mmCIF file of C-alpha atoms in Angstrom:
data_model
loop_
_atom_site.group_PDB
_atom_site.id
_atom_site.type_symbol
_atom_site.label_atom_id
_atom_site.label_comp_id
_atom_site.label_asym_id
_atom_site.label_seq_id
_atom_site.Cartn_x
_atom_site.Cartn_y
_atom_site.Cartn_z
ATOM 1 C CA MET A 1 79.627 76.395 35.730
ATOM 2 C CA THR A 2 82.048 78.627 34.573
ATOM 3 C CA THR A 3 83.111 81.852 35.933
ATOM 4 C CA THR A 4 82.735 85.357 34.733
ATOM 5 C CA SER A 5 85.639 86.631 36.096
ATOM 6 C CA PRO A 6 89.293 85.718 37.668
ATOM 7 C CA SER A 7 88.132 87.633 41.271
ATOM 8 C CA LEU A 8 84.488 85.666 41.639
ATOM 9 C CA PRO A 9 82.752 83.160 42.351
ATOM 10 C CA ASP A 10 81.915 80.104 40.115
ATOM 11 C CA TRP A 11 78.446 80.421 41.546
ATOM 12 C CA ILE A 12 77.997 83.673 39.821
ATOM 13 C CA PRO A 13 76.492 82.953 35.951
ATOM 14 C CA PRO A 14 78.181 83.944 33.100
ATOM 15 C CA LEU A 15 76.008 87.136 31.126
ATOM 16 C CA ARG A 16 75.169 84.765 27.836
ATOM 17 C CA SER A 17 73.827 81.671 29.478
ATOM 18 C CA GLY A 18 71.439 84.881 31.689
ATOM 19 C CA ALA A 19 69.956 84.466 35.317
ATOM 20 C CA ARG A 20 70.457 80.986 37.411
ATOM 21 C CA THR A 21 68.269 79.857 40.149
ATOM 22 C CA LEU A 22 70.394 78.437 42.882
ATOM 23 C CA PRO A 23 70.297 76.615 46.188
ATOM 24 C CA ALA A 24 71.078 78.736 49.396
ATOM 25 C CA GLY A 25 72.746 77.104 52.228
ATOM 26 C CA ARG A 26 75.870 76.283 49.637
ATOM 27 C CA TRP A 27 77.676 79.101 48.821
ATOM 28 C CA TRP A 28 75.606 81.824 50.962
ATOM 29 C CA ASP A 29 72.236 82.475 52.432
ATOM 30 C CA VAL A 30 70.093 85.534 52.070
ATOM 31 C CA VAL A 31 68.890 88.081 53.996
ATOM 32 C CA GLN A 32 66.563 89.847 52.296
ATOM 33 C CA VAL A 33 63.932 93.517 52.700
ATOM 34 C CA PRO A 34 62.301 96.027 51.155
ATOM 35 C CA SER A 35 64.231 98.138 48.309
ATOM 36 C CA SER A 36 62.877 101.062 50.537
ATOM 37 C CA THR A 37 64.676 99.822 53.803
ATOM 38 C CA SER A 38 67.832 99.536 51.668
ATOM 39 C CA ALA A 39 69.255 102.387 50.731
ATOM 40 C CA HIS A 40 69.288 103.325 54.928
ATOM 41 C CA VAL A 41 70.945 99.975 55.353
ATOM 42 C CA LEU A 42 73.830 100.459 52.629
ATOM 43 C CA GLY A 43 74.086 104.148 54.442
ATOM 44 C CA ARG A 44 74.674 102.400 57.481
ATOM 45 C CA LEU A 45 77.365 99.541 55.932
ATOM 46 C CA ASP A 46 79.219 101.669 53.886
ATOM 47 C CA ALA A 47 82.269 99.818 52.333
ATOM 48 C CA ARG A 48 81.197 96.940 54.502
ATOM 49 C CA SER A 49 78.706 95.946 51.993
ATOM 50 C CA GLY A 50 79.284 93.060 49.999
ATOM 51 C CA PRO A 51 77.550 92.991 46.615
ATOM 52 C CA VAL A 52 74.004 93.598 46.850
ATOM 53 C CA ILE A 53 71.015 91.991 44.466
ATOM 54 C CA GLU A 54 67.696 93.985 43.720
ATOM 55 C CA ILE A 55 64.568 92.474 42.309
ATOM 56 C CA GLN A 56 62.800 95.245 41.316
ATOM 57 C CA GLU A 57 58.710 93.877 40.245
ATOM 58 C CA ARG A 58 59.384 92.695 44.246
ATOM 59 C CA ALA A 59 60.958 95.910 45.225
ATOM 60 C CA VAL A 60 63.264 93.849 47.150
ATOM 61 C CA VAL A 61 66.842 93.699 47.581
ATOM 62 C CA ARG A 62 68.830 90.920 49.035
ATOM 63 C CA TRP A 63 72.793 90.832 50.510
ATOM 64 C CA LEU A 64 74.373 87.439 50.517
ATOM 65 C CA VAL A 65 76.456 86.199 53.876
ATOM 66 C CA ALA A 66 78.085 83.014 54.904
ATOM 67 C CA PRO A 67 75.689 80.025 55.811
ATOM 68 C CA ARG A 68 73.719 80.089 58.567
ATOM 69 C CA ALA A 69 75.665 83.351 59.525
ATOM 70 C CA THR A 70 71.827 84.446 60.676
ATOM 71 C CA ALA A 71 71.711 81.598 63.245
ATOM 72 C CA GLY A 72 70.214 83.144 66.407
ATOM 73 C CA TRP A 73 69.225 86.086 65.162
ATOM 74 C CA GLN A 74 66.484 87.909 66.815
ATOM 75 C CA ARG A 75 63.249 88.253 64.093
ATOM 76 C CA LEU A 76 63.725 92.447 62.519
ATOM 77 C CA PRO A 77 60.305 93.635 61.093
ATOM 78 C CA GLY A 78 60.296 93.301 57.459
ATOM 79 C CA VAL A 79 63.605 91.589 56.822
ATOM 80 C CA ARG A 80 63.811 87.457 55.597
ATOM 81 C CA VAL A 81 66.296 85.196 55.825
ATOM 82 C CA ILE A 82 66.446 82.613 52.723
ATOM 83 C CA GLY A 83 68.540 79.244 53.771
ATOM 84 C CA HIS A 84 68.842 75.854 52.674
ATOM 85 C CA GLY A 85 65.828 74.457 51.270
ATOM 86 C CA HIS A 86 65.223 77.654 48.862
ATOM 87 C CA TYR A 87 66.481 78.664 45.740
ATOM 88 C CA VAL A 88 67.359 81.985 44.687
ATOM 89 C CA ALA A 89 67.820 83.584 41.326
ATOM 90 C CA ILE A 90 71.346 85.388 40.695
ATOM 91 C CA PRO A 91 71.966 87.356 37.833
ATOM 92 C CA PRO A 92 75.064 87.290 35.714
ATOM 93 C CA ALA A 93 77.468 90.254 37.043
ATOM 94 C CA GLU A 94 77.102 92.282 34.146
ATOM 95 C CA TRP A 95 73.397 92.727 34.927
ATOM 96 C CA ARG A 96 74.258 96.027 37.097
ATOM 97 C CA ALA A 97 71.501 98.874 38.341
ATOM 98 C CA SER A 98 71.018 101.553 35.337
ATOM 99 C CA ARG A 99 69.027 103.935 33.938
ATOM 100 C CA ASP A 100 68.438 103.064 30.521
ATOM 101 C CA GLY A 101 66.657 99.366 30.833
ATOM 102 C CA ALA A 102 67.829 97.315 33.494
ATOM 103 C CA PRO A 103 66.661 93.662 33.657
ATOM 104 C CA PRO A 104 64.430 93.485 36.208
ATOM 105 C CA LEU A 105 66.682 91.657 38.323
ATOM 106 C CA ARG A 106 69.988 93.365 39.065
ATOM 107 C CA TRP A 107 73.026 93.818 41.306
ATOM 108 C CA LEU A 108 72.624 96.666 43.096
ATOM 109 C CA VAL A 109 75.819 97.058 44.405
ATOM 110 C CA PRO A 110 78.316 94.852 41.812
ATOM 111 C CA PRO A 111 79.616 91.914 42.858
ATOM 112 C CA ARG A 112 83.233 91.494 44.153
ATOM 113 C CA GLY A 113 85.455 89.286 45.820
ATOM 114 C CA ARG A 114 83.938 86.614 47.679
ATOM 115 C CA CYS A 115 80.316 88.020 47.329
ATOM 116 C CA LEU A 116 79.186 87.980 50.548
ATOM 117 C CA THR A 117 78.545 90.735 53.525
ATOM 118 C CA GLU A 118 79.777 90.284 56.762
ATOM 119 C CA ALA A 119 76.707 89.060 58.946
ATOM 120 C CA GLU A 120 76.896 90.503 61.968
ATOM 121 C CA ALA A 121 77.832 93.922 60.257
ATOM 122 C CA LEU A 122 74.231 93.590 58.450
ATOM 123 C CA ARG A 123 72.038 92.610 61.438
ATOM 124 C CA GLU A 124 73.303 95.450 63.514
ATOM 125 C CA ALA A 125 73.089 97.999 60.493
ATOM 126 C CA LEU A 126 69.321 96.296 59.676
ATOM 127 C CA ALA A 127 68.652 97.171 63.559
ATOM 128 C CA ALA A 128 69.893 100.344 63.760
ATOM 129 C CA THR A 129 67.506 101.244 60.851
ATOM 130 C CA LEU A 130 64.199 99.330 61.509
ATOM 131 C CA LEU A 131 64.098 99.326 65.263
ATOM 132 C CA ALA A 132 63.250 102.363 67.578
ATOM 133 C CA PRO A 133 66.689 104.077 68.590
ATOM 134 C CA ALA A 134 65.546 103.312 72.219
ATOM 135 C CA VAL A 135 64.804 100.032 71.631
ATOM 136 C CA TRP A 136 68.229 99.412 69.829
ATOM 137 C CA GLU A 137 70.235 101.092 72.610
ATOM 138 C CA ALA A 138 67.942 98.596 75.516
ATOM 139 C CA ARG A 139 69.076 95.684 73.651
ATOM 140 C CA HIS A 140 72.451 96.816 73.416
ATOM 141 C CA ALA A 141 73.342 98.495 76.858
#
């Protein structure tokens, strides 16, 4: 696969090829949450968030984390982990969120670097967003 930019991984498809369906568990696993949750999680992660893919028609967003980095996570409401044995559509780096005719599969947070979010930081942001504060505090006391 051709690299879209010298600073991006080879698995990000070039613009001319459009989105590609790639196997999870090889370069990354995916953590998927409803779009309605994403703004809160992004606010908690801030600069610690890696790139985020949005699928508008399904109202979900996806973070990419290292393969198997979510092993041992406790279940969180509305969170789906997609790993080995599943396939995921990855858009070209140029497909980004915008007001004017953005594609339904796009980067909500543009790709950069390795394109991964540190799984533990993401888990903490998800738990703090999705669990009642008392439950979160009790688990981490």
